[in-house]
Short mmCIF file of C-alpha atoms and ligand atoms in Angstrom, two decimals:
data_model
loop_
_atom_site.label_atom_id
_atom_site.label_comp_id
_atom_site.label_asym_id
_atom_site.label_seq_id
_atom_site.Cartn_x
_atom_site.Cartn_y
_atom_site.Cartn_z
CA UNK A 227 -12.39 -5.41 17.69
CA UNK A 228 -9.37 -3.75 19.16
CA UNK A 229 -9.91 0.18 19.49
CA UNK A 230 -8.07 2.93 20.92
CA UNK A 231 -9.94 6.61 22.01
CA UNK A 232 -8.23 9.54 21.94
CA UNK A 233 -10.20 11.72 23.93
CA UNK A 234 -8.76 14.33 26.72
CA UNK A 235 -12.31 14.76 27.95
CA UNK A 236 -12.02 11.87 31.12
CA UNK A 237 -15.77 11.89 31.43
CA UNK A 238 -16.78 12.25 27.82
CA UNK A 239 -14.09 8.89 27.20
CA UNK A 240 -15.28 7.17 30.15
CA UNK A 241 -19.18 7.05 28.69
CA UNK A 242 -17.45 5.60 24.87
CA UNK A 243 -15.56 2.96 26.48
CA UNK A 244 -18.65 1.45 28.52
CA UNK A 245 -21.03 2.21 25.07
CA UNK A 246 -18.75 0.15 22.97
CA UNK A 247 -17.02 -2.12 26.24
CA UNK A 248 -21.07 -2.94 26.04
CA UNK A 249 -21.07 -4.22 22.39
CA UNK A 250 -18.27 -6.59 22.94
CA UNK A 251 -14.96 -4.40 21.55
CA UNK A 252 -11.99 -3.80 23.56
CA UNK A 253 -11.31 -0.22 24.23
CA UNK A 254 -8.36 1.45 25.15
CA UNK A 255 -8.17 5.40 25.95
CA UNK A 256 -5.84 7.55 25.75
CA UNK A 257 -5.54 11.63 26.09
CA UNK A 258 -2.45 12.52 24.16
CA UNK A 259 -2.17 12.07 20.09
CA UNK A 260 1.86 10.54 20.74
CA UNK A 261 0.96 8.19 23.23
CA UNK A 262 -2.05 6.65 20.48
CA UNK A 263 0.25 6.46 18.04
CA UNK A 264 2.77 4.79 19.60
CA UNK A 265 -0.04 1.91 20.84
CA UNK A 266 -1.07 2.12 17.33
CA UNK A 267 2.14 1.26 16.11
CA UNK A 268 2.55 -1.99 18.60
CA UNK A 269 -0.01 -3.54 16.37
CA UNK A 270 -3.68 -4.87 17.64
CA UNK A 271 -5.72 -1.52 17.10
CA UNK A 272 -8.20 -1.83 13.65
CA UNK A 273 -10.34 1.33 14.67
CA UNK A 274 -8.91 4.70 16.42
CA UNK A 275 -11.54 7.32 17.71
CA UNK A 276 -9.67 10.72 17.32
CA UNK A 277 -11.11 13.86 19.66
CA UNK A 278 -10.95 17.23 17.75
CA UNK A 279 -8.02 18.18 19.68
CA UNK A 280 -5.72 16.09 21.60
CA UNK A 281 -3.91 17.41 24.34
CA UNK A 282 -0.92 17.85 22.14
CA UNK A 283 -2.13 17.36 18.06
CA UNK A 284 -5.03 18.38 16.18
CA UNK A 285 -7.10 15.51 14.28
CA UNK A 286 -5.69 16.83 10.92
CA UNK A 287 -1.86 16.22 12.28
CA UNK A 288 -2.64 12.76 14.06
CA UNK A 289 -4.63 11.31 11.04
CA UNK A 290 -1.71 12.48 8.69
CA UNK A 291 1.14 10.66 11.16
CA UNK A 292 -1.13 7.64 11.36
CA UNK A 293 -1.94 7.44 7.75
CA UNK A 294 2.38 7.39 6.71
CA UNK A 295 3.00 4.24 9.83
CA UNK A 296 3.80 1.19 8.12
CA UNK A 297 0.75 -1.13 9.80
CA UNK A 298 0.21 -4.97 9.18
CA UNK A 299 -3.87 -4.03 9.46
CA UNK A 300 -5.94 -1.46 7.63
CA UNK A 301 -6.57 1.73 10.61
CA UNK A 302 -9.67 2.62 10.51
CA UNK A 303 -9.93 6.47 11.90
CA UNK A 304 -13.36 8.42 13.27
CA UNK A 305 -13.01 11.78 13.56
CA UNK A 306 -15.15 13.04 16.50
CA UNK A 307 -16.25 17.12 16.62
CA UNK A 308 -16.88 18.75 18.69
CA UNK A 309 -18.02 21.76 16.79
CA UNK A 310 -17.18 21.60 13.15
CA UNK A 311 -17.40 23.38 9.51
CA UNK A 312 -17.62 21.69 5.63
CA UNK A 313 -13.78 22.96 5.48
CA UNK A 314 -12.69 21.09 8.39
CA UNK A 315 -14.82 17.94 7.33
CA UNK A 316 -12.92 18.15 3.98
CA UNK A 317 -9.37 18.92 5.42
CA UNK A 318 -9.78 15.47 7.62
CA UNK A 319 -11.14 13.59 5.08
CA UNK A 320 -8.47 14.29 2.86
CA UNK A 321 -5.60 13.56 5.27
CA UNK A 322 -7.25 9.96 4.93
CA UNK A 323 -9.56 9.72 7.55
CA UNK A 324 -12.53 7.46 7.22
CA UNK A 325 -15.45 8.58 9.01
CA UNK A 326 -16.60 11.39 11.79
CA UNK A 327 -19.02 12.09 13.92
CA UNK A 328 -20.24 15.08 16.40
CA UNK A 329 -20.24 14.78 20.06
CA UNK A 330 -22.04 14.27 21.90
CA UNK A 331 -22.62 10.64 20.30
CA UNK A 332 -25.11 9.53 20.14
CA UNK A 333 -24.90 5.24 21.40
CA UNK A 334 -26.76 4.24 18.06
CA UNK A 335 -25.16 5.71 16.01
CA UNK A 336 -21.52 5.34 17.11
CA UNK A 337 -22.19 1.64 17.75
CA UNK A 338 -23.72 0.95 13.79
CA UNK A 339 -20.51 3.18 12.75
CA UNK A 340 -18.10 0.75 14.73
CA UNK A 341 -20.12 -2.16 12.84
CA UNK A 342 -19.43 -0.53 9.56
CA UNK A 343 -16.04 -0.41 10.52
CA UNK A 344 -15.88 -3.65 11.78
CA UNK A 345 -17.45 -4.55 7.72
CA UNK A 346 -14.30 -2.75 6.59
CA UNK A 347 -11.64 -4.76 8.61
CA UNK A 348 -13.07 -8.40 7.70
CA UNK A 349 -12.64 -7.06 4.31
CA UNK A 350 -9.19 -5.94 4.76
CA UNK A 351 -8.47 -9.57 6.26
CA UNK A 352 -9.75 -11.08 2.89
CA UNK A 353 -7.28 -9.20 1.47
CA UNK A 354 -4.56 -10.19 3.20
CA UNK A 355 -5.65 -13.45 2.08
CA UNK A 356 -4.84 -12.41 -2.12
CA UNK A 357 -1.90 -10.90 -0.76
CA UNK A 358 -0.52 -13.83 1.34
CA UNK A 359 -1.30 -16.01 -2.07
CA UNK A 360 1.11 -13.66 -3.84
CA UNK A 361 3.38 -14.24 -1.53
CA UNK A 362 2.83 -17.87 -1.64
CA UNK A 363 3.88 -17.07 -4.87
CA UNK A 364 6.83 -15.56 -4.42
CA UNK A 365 8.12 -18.30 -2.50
CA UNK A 366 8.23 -20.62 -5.44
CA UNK A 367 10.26 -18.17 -7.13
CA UNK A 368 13.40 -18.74 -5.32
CA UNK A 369 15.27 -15.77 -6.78
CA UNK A 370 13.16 -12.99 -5.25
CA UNK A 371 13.90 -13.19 -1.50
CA UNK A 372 11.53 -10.52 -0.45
CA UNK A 373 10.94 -9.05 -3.83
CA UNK A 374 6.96 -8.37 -2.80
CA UNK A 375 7.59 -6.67 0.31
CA UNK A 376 9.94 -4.34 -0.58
CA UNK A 377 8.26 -3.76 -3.90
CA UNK A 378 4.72 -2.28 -2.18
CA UNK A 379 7.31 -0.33 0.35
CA UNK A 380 8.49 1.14 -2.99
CA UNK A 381 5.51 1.60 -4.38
CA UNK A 382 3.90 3.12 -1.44
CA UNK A 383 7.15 5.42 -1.29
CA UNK A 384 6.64 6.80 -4.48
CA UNK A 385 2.76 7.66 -4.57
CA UNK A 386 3.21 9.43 -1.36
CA UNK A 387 5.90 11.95 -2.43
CA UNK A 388 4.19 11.99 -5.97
CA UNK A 389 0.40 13.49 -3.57
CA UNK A 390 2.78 15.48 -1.62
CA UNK A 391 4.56 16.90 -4.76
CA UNK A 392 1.04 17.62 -6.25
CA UNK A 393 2.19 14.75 -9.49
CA UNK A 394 -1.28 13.84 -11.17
CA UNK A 395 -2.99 16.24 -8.36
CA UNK A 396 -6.48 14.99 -8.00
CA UNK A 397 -5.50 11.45 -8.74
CA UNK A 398 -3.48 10.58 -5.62
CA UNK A 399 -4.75 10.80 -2.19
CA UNK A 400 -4.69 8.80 1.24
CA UNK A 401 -6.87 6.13 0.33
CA UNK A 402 -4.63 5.88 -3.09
CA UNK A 403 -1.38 5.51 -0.97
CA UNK A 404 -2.61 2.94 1.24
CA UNK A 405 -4.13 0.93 -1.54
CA UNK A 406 -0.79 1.15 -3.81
CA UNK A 407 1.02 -0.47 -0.71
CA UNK A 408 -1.40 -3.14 -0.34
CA UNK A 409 -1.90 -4.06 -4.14
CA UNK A 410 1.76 -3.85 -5.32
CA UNK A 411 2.06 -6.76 -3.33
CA UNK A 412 -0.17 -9.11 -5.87
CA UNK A 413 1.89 -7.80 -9.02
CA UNK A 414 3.45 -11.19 -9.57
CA UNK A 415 0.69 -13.02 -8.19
CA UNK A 416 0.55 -14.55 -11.65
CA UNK A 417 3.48 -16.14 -10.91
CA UNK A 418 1.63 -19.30 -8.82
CA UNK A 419 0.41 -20.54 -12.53
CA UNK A 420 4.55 -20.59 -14.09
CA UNK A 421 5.94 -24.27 -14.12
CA UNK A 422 8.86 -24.59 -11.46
CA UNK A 423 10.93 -25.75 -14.34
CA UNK A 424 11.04 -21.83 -15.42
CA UNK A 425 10.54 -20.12 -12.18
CA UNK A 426 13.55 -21.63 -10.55
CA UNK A 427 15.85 -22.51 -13.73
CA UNK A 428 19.55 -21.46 -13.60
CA UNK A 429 20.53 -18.92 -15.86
CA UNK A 430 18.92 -17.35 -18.96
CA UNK A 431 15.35 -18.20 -20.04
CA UNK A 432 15.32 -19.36 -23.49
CA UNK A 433 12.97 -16.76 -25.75
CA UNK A 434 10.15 -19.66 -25.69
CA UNK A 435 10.60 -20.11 -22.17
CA UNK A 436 10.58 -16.14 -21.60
CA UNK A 437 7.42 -16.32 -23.45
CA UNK A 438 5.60 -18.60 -20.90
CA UNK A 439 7.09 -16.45 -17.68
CA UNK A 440 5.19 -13.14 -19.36
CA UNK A 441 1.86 -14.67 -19.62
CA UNK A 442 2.42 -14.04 -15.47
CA UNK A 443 0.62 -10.47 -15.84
CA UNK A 444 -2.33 -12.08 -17.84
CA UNK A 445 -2.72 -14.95 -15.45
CA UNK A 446 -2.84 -12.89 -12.38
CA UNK A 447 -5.02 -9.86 -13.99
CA UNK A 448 -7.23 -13.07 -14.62
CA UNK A 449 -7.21 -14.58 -11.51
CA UNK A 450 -8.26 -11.35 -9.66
CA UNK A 451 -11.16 -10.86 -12.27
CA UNK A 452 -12.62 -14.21 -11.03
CA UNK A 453 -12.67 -13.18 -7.70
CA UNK A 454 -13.93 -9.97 -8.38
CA UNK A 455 -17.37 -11.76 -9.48
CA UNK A 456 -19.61 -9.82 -8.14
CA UNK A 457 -22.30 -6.77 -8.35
CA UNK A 458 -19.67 -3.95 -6.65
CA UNK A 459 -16.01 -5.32 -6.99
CA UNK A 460 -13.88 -3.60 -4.69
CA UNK A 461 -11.00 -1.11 -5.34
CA UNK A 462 -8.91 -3.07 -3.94
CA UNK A 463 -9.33 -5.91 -6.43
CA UNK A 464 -9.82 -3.52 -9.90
CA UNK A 465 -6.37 -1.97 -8.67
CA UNK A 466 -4.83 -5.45 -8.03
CA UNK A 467 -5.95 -6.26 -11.40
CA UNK A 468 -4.24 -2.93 -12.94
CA UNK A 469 -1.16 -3.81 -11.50
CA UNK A 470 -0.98 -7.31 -12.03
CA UNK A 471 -1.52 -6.66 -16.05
CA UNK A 472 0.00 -3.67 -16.67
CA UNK A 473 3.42 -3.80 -14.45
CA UNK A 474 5.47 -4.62 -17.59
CA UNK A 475 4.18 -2.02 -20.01
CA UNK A 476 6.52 0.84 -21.10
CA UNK A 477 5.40 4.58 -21.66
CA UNK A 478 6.58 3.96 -25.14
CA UNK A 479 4.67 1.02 -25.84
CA UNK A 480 7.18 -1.72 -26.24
CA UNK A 481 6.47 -3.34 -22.99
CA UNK A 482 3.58 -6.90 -22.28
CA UNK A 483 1.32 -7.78 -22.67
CA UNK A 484 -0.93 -5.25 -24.29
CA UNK A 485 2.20 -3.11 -26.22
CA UNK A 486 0.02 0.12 -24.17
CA UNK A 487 1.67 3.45 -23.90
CA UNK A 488 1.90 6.52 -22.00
CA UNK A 489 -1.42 7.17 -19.85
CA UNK A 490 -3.06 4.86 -21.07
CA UNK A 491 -0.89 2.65 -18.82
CA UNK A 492 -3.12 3.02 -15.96
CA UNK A 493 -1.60 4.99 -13.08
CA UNK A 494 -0.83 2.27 -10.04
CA UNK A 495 1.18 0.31 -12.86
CA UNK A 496 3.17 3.22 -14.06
CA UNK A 497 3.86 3.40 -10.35
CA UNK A 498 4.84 -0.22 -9.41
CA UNK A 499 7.23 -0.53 -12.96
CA UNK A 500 9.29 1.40 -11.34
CA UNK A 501 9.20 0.18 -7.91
CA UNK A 502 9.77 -3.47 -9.23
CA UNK A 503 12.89 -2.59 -11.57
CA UNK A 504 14.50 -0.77 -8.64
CA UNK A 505 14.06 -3.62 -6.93
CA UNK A 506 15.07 -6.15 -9.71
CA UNK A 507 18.29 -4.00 -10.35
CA UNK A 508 19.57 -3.77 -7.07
CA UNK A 509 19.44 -7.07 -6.60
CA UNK A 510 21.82 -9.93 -7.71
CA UNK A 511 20.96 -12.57 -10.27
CA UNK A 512 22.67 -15.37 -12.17
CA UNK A 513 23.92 -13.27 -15.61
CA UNK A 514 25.12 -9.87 -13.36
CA UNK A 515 26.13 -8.51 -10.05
CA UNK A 516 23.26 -6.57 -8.16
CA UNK A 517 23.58 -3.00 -9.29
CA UNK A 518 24.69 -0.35 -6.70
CA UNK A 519 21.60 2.39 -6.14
CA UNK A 520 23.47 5.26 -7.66
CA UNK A 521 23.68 3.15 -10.56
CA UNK A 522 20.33 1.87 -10.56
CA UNK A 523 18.90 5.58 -9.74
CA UNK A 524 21.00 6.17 -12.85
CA UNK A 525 19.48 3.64 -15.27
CA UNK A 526 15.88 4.85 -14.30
CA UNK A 527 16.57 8.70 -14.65
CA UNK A 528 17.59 7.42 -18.25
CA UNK A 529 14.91 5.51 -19.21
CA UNK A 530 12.58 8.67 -18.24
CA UNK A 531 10.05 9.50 -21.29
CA UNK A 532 10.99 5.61 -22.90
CA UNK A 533 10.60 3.11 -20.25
CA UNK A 534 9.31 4.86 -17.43
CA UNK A 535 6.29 7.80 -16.55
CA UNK A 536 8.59 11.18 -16.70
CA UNK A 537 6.51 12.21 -14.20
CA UNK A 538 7.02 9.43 -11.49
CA UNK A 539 10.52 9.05 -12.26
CA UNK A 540 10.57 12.92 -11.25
CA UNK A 541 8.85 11.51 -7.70
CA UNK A 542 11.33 9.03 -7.70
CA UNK A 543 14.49 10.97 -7.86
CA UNK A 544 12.92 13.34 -5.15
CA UNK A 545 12.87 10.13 -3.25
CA UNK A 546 15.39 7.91 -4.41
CA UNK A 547 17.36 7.97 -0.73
CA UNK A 548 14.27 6.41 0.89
CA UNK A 549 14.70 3.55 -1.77
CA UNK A 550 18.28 2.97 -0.26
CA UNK A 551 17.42 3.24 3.19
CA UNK A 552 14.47 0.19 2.65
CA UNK A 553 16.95 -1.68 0.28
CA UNK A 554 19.03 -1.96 3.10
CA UNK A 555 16.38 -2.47 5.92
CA UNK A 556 14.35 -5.29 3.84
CA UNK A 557 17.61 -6.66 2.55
CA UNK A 558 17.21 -10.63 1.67
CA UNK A 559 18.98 -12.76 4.40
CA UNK A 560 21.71 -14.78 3.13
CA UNK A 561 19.02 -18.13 3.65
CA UNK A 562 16.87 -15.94 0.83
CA UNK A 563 19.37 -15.53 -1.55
CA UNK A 564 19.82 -18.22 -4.25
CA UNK A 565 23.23 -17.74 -6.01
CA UNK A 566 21.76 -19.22 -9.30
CA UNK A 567 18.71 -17.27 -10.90
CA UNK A 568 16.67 -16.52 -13.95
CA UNK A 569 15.71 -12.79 -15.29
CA UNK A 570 13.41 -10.42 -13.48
CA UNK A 571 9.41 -10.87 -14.60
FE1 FE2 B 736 8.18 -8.36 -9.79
FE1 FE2 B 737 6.27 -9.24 -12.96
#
């Protein structure tokens, strides 16, 4: 495994790097919080080993920057103390860290905590593997472009300013961020199980066919319940589930498939609805024009308190100009964009 130590403590970093140099991982080091994050963000590192205090950030400020960077791979981040109290434990735990320890290490223990980490990352990588399926999916439906990615950038979007704004306080945290970004990706996964004759027809589904293209949420909720088989299914699979069902139910109750309302929608798909419409009215399709985002901010400020969660439509007109900026960034490519398409599922 690929991991980077932030330690400004030459000797203290030299004795990690041979300890875990030892057990096979390849270490880089590092003694200023800018400089990790920056070879954080040019991909490679899984695990980052963060000193106390950095020559220029605290643990609390590096874990916070590192836990907002869009990253392919799960980060795993060890705090390491120095000298430490259950306040400061809690206040890096909650800006999303993962583990910690208190120097000096002991070369047991860090090395069985790298292993656990190590557990963490090949789980991560089977997750990638649901989520490259979804896209798989996606690729069959040749009006979405790249309806997935910018849907979890959405998503991910939203549930941040929703923990900063203290919206469902208690309910949203780091871990809850990173995993709405990384399930929002498998809410169509359903989609692999639609004929091609309705995925890709021109124009208007007929009601029957409309029929067949909801049982999408059903088939993908269903799919992720066989996989989640066993004695401690991951959160990562019961939120994939959530969101795969539930994306299409309305706060009123007259959404699919379950006719659910309000809360009892559960709280990832309350999220994602509203990450997927932006994303299906902004963009073109056979029977209309892709809305503009003032109009499409529009339509979803209106459909607060029917449609959508008042209270993450509130998030989302906090953050509606970060919507626009990764509409335009993740825009499809003209190759993407199929000039003859079927309505949104
Ligand atoms: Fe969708
Ligand atoms: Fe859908």
């Amino acid at each position: 495994m690929h991991l980077l130590l932030l330690e400004s403590d030459r000797q203290q970093a030299m004795r990690i790097k041979i300890l875990l140099q030892e057990e096979g991982h390849v270490v880089l080091t590092t003694s200023r919080g800018l400089d990790a994050l920056e070879q954080i963000r040019s991909g490679q590192i899984r695990m980052v080993l963060v000193n106390q205090r950095s020559e220029d950030l605290d643990c609390i400020d590096f874990t916070r920057i590192a836990r907002r960077m869009s990253l392919t791979d799960y980060l795993y981040i060890m705090i390491l103390f120095d000298t430490f109290n259950q306040e400061q434990i809690n206040s890096v735990l909650a800006a999303g860290a993962d583990d910690y320890m208190t120097k000096p290490v002991n070369p047991v223990e860090i090395s069985l905590r790298v292993k656990n980490a190590e557990r963490i990352a090949a789980i991560d990588t089977r997750d990638e593997a649901l989520i490259a399926m979804a896209k798989l999916a996606e690729s069959r439906d040749r009006c979405t472009g790249r309806h997935v990615e910018r849907v979890r950038l959405y998503a991910r979007e939203l549930a941040q300013a929703m923990w900063e704004m203290g919206i469902y306080f208690g309910q949203i945290d780091a871990n809850f961020v990173d995993l709405i970004y990384r399930t929002a990706a498998l809410h169509d996964l359903g989609k692999v199980a639609i004929p091609d004759a309705i995925l890709s027809k021109s124009g208007k589904l007929t009601p029957h066919e409309y029929e067949i293209m909801k049982q999408h949420t059903r088939i993908g909720a269903d799919t992720l319940a066989s996989v989640m088989n066993q004695p401690s299914p991951c959160r990562f699979l019961r939120m994939g589930q959530e969101i795969a069902l539930s994306h299409h139910e309305r706060w009123d109750g007259r959404g699919y498939p379950n006719g659910l309302s309000g809360r009892d929608i559960p709280l990832s798909a309350r999220i994602v609805a509203i990450a997927d419409v932006y994303d299906a009215l902004t963009s073109a399709r056979s029977y209309k024009p892709a809305f503009s985002h003032s109009q499409a901010v529009q339509l979803i400020i209106d459909a607060s308190d029917s449609q959508f969660d008042p209270m993450v439509v509130e998030a989302f007109a906090a953050v509606e100009e970060t919507f626009d900026r990764i509409r335009q960034q993740q825009s499809d490519s003209s190759e993407d964009i199929v000039s003859h398409i079927r309505p949104a599922a």
